[in-house]
Short mmCIF file of C-alpha atoms in Angstrom, two decimals:
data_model
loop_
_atom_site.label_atom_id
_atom_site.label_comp_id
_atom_site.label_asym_id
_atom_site.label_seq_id
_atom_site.Cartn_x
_atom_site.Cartn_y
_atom_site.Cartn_z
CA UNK A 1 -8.23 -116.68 73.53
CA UNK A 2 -8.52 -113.15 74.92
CA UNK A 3 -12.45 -111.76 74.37
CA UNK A 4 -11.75 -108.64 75.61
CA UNK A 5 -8.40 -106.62 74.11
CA UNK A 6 -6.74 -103.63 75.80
CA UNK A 7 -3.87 -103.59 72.90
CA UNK A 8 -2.46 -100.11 73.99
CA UNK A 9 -0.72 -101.12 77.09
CA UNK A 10 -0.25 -97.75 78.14
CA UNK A 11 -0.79 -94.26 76.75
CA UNK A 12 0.31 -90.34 77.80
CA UNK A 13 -1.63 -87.56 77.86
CA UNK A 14 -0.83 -83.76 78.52
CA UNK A 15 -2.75 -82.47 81.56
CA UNK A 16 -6.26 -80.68 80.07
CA UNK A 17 -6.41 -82.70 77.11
CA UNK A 18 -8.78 -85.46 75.91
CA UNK A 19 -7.67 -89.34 76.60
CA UNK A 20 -8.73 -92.02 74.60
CA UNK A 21 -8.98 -96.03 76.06
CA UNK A 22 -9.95 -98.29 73.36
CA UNK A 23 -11.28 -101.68 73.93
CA UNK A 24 -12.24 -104.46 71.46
CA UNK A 25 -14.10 -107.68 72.05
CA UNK A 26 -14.87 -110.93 69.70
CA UNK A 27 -17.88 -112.53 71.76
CA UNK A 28 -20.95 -111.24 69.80
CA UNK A 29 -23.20 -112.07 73.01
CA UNK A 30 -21.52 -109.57 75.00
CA UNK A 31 -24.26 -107.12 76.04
CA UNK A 32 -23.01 -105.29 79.48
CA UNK A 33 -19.59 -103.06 79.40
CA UNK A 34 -17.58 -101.66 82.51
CA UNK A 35 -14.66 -99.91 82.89
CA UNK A 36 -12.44 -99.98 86.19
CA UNK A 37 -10.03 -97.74 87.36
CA UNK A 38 -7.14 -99.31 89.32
CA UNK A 39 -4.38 -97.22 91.17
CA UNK A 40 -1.42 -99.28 92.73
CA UNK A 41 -1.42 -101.62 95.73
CA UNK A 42 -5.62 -101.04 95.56
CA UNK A 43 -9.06 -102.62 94.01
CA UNK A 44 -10.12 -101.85 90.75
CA UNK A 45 -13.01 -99.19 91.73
CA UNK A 46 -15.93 -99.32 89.03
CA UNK A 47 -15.85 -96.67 86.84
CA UNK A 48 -18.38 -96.47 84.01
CA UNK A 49 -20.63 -98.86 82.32
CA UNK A 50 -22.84 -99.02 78.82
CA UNK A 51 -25.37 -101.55 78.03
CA UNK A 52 -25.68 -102.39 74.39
CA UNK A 53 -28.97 -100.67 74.02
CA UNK A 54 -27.17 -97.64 74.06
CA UNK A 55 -24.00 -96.28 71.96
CA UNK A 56 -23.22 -93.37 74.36
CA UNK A 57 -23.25 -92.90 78.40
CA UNK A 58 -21.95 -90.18 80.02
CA UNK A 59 -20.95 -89.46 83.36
CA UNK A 60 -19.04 -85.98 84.51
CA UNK A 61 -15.65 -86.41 82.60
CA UNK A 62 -16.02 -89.59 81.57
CA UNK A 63 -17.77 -90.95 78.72
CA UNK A 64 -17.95 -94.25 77.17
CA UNK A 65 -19.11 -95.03 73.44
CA UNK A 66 -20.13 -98.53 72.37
CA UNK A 67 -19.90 -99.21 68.78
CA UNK A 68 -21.53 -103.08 68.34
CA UNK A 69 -20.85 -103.60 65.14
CA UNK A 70 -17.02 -102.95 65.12
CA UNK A 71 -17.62 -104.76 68.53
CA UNK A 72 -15.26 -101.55 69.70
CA UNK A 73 -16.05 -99.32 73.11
CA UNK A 74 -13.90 -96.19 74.01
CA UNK A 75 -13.51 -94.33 77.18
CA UNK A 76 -13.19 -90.47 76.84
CA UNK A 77 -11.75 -88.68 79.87
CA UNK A 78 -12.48 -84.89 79.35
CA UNK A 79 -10.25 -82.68 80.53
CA UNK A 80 -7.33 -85.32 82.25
CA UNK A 81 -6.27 -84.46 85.45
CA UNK A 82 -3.08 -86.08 86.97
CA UNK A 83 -5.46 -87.89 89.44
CA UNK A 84 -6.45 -90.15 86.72
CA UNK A 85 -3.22 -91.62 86.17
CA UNK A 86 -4.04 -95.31 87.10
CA UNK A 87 -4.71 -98.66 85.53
CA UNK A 88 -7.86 -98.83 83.14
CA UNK A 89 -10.08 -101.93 82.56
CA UNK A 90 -11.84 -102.64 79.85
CA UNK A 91 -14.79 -105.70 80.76
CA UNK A 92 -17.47 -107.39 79.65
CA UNK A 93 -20.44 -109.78 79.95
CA UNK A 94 -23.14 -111.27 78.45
CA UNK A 95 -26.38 -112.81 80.29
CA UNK A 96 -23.79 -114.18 83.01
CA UNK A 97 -23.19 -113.16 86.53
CA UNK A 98 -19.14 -113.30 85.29
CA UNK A 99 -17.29 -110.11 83.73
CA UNK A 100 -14.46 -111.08 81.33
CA UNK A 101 -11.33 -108.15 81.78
CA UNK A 102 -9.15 -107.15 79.06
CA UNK A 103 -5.46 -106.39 79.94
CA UNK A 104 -5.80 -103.08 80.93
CA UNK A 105 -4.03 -99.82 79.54
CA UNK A 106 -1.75 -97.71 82.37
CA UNK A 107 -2.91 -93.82 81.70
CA UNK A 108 -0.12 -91.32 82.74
CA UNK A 109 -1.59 -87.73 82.57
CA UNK A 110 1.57 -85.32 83.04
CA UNK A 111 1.60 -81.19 83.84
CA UNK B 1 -18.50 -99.46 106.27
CA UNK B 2 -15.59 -101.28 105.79
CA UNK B 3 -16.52 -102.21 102.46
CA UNK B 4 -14.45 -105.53 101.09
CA UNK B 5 -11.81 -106.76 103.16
CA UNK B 6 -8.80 -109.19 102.30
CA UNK B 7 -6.55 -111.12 104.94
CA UNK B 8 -3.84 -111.70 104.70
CA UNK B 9 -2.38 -108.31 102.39
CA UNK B 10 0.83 -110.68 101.58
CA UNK B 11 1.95 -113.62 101.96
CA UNK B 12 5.23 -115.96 100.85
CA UNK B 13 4.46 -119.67 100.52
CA UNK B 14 6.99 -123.10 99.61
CA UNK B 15 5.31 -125.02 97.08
CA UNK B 16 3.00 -127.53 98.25
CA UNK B 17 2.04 -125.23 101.38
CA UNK B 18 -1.60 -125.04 101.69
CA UNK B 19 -3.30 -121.14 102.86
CA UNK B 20 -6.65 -120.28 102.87
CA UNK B 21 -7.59 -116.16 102.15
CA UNK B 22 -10.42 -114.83 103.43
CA UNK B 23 -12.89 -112.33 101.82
CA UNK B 24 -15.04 -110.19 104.09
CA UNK B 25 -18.10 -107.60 102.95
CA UNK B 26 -20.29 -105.82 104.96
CA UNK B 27 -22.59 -104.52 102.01
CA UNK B 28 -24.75 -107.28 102.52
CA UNK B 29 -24.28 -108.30 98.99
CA UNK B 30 -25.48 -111.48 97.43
CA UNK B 31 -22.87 -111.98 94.96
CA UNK B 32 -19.12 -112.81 95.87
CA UNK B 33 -16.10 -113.60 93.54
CA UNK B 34 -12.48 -114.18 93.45
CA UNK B 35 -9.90 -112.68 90.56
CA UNK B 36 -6.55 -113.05 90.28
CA UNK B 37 -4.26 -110.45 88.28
CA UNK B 38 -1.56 -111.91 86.27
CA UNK B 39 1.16 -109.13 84.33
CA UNK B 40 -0.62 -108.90 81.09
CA UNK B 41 -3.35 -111.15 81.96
CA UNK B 42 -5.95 -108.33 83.94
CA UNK B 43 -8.33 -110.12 86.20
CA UNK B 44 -9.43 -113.88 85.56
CA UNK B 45 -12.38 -115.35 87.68
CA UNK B 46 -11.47 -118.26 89.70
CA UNK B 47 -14.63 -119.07 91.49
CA UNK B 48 -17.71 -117.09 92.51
CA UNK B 49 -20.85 -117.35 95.01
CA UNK B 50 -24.31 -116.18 93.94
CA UNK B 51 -25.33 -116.33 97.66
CA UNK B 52 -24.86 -118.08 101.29
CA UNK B 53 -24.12 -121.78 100.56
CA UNK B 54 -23.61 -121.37 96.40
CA UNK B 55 -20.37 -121.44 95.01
CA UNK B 56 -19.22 -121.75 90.83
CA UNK B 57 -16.22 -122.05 88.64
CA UNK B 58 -14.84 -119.46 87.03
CA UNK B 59 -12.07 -119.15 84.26
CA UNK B 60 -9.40 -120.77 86.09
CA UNK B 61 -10.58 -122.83 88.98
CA UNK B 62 -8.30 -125.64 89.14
CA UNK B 63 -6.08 -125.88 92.14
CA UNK B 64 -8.65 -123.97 94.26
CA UNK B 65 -11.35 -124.38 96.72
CA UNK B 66 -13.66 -121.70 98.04
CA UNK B 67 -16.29 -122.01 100.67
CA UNK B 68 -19.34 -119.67 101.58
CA UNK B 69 -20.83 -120.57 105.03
CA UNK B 70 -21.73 -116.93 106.10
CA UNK B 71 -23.08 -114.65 103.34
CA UNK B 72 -20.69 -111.99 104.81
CA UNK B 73 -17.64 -113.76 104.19
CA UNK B 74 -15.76 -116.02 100.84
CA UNK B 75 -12.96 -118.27 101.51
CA UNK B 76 -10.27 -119.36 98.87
CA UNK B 77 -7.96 -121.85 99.84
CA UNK B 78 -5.40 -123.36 97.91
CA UNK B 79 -4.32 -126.95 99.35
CA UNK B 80 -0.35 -127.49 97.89
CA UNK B 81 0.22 -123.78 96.42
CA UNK B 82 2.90 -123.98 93.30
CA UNK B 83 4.55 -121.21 92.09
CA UNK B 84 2.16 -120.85 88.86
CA UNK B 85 -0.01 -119.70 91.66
CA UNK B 86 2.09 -116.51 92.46
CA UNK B 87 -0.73 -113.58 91.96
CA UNK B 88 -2.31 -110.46 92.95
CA UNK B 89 -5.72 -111.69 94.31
CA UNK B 90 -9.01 -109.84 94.76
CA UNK B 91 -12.19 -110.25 95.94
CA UNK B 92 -14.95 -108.54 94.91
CA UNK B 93 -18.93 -108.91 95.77
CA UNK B 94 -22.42 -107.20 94.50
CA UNK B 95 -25.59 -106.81 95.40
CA UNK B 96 -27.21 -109.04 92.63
CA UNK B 97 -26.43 -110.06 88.97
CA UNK B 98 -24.13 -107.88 86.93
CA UNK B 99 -26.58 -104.86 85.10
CA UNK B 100 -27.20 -101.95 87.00
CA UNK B 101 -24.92 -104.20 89.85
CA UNK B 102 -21.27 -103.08 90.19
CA UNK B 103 -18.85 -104.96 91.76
CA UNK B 104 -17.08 -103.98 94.62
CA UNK B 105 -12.91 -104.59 94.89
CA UNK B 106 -11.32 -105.23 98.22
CA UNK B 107 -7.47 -104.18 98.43
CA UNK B 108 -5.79 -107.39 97.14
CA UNK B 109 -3.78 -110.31 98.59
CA UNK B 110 0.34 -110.17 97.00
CA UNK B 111 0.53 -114.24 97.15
CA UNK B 112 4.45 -115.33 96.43
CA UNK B 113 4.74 -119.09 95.98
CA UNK B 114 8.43 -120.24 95.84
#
């Protein structure tokens, strides 16, 4: 039973021009949201994170909207830049010390 | 700072070999944990530490063993390895509980159990 869904496995995007990560999630007690960048043969580094007081938190390029009752959040990367071709993790947790990852979506940002 | 460490970075086992990987921070952070990363499965908790001494199951605990004697430091041992066992591992650790607390990745451990 996967909580937290990645269902675009990967996703291309033209150098300069918006990408979109989706991530979905069923457990309603959820309340903390991350997202992790991973680029090969290292650690996920942390990324971004939104609290479910808010809908919106920005951070340079990146932005990440929470929307709790489609239980849906979205990363925005604004422009891409072929450095953020990597492995993205959606994750979540709720009143727990654990995070709960969803599959993760490989971004390819080309010239 | 080092950060989060891993040894060993691979490793090839024959089923019912028993390793033990060991984590090292130097963040002084409470908080330690061990993932592993499955194709299509991203990271599942094994086991985590909340400090020195502490140690709790995760998602998928069985047919592992951690230890935390020295807060600097998170041992995962498996004691006959099988080749459902065959995983990128990570550690990561944090200063305290999750919010406003990121975690911290080391590099992984490749473990191939044949």
């Amino acid at each position: 039973d996967q909580q937290v869904k990645q269902n675009s496995p990967s996703l291309s995007v033209q150098e300069g021009r918006i990408s979109i990560l989706n991530c979905d999630y069923t457990n309603s007690m959820f309340d903390y949201f991350l997202w992790y960048k991973k680029y090969p043969a290292e650690g996920p580094t942390f990324l971004i994170s939104i609290s479910s007081i808010k809908d919106k938190n920005e951070d340079g390029r990146f932005t990440v909207f929470l929307n709790k009752s489609a239980k849906h959040l979205s990363l925005h990367i604004v422009p891409s830049q072929p450095g953020d071709s990597a492995v993205y993790f959606c994750a979540a947790s709720g009143h727990t010390d654990k995070l709960i990852f969803g599959t993760g979506t490989r971004l390819q940002v080309f010239p | 700072n080092a950060g989060v460490t891993q040894t060993p970075k691979f490793r090839v086992l024959k089923t019912g070999q028993s390793m033990t990987l060991l984590c090292a921070q130097d963040m002084n952070h409470e908080y330690m944990y061990w993932y592993r990363q499955d194709p299509g499965m991203g990271l599942r908790l094994i086991h985590y530490s909340v400090g020195e001494g502490t140690t709790a199951k995760g998602e998928v605990p069985d047919g592992y063993n951690v230890s935390r004697l020295k807060k600097q430091n998170f041992l995962l041992g498996l004691e006959s390895a099988a080749p459902s066992q065959t995983s990128v591992y990570f550690c990561a650790s944090s200063y305290g509980q999750l919010l406003d607390n990121e975690q911290f990745f080391g590099p992984g451990t490749r473990l191939t159990v044949l």
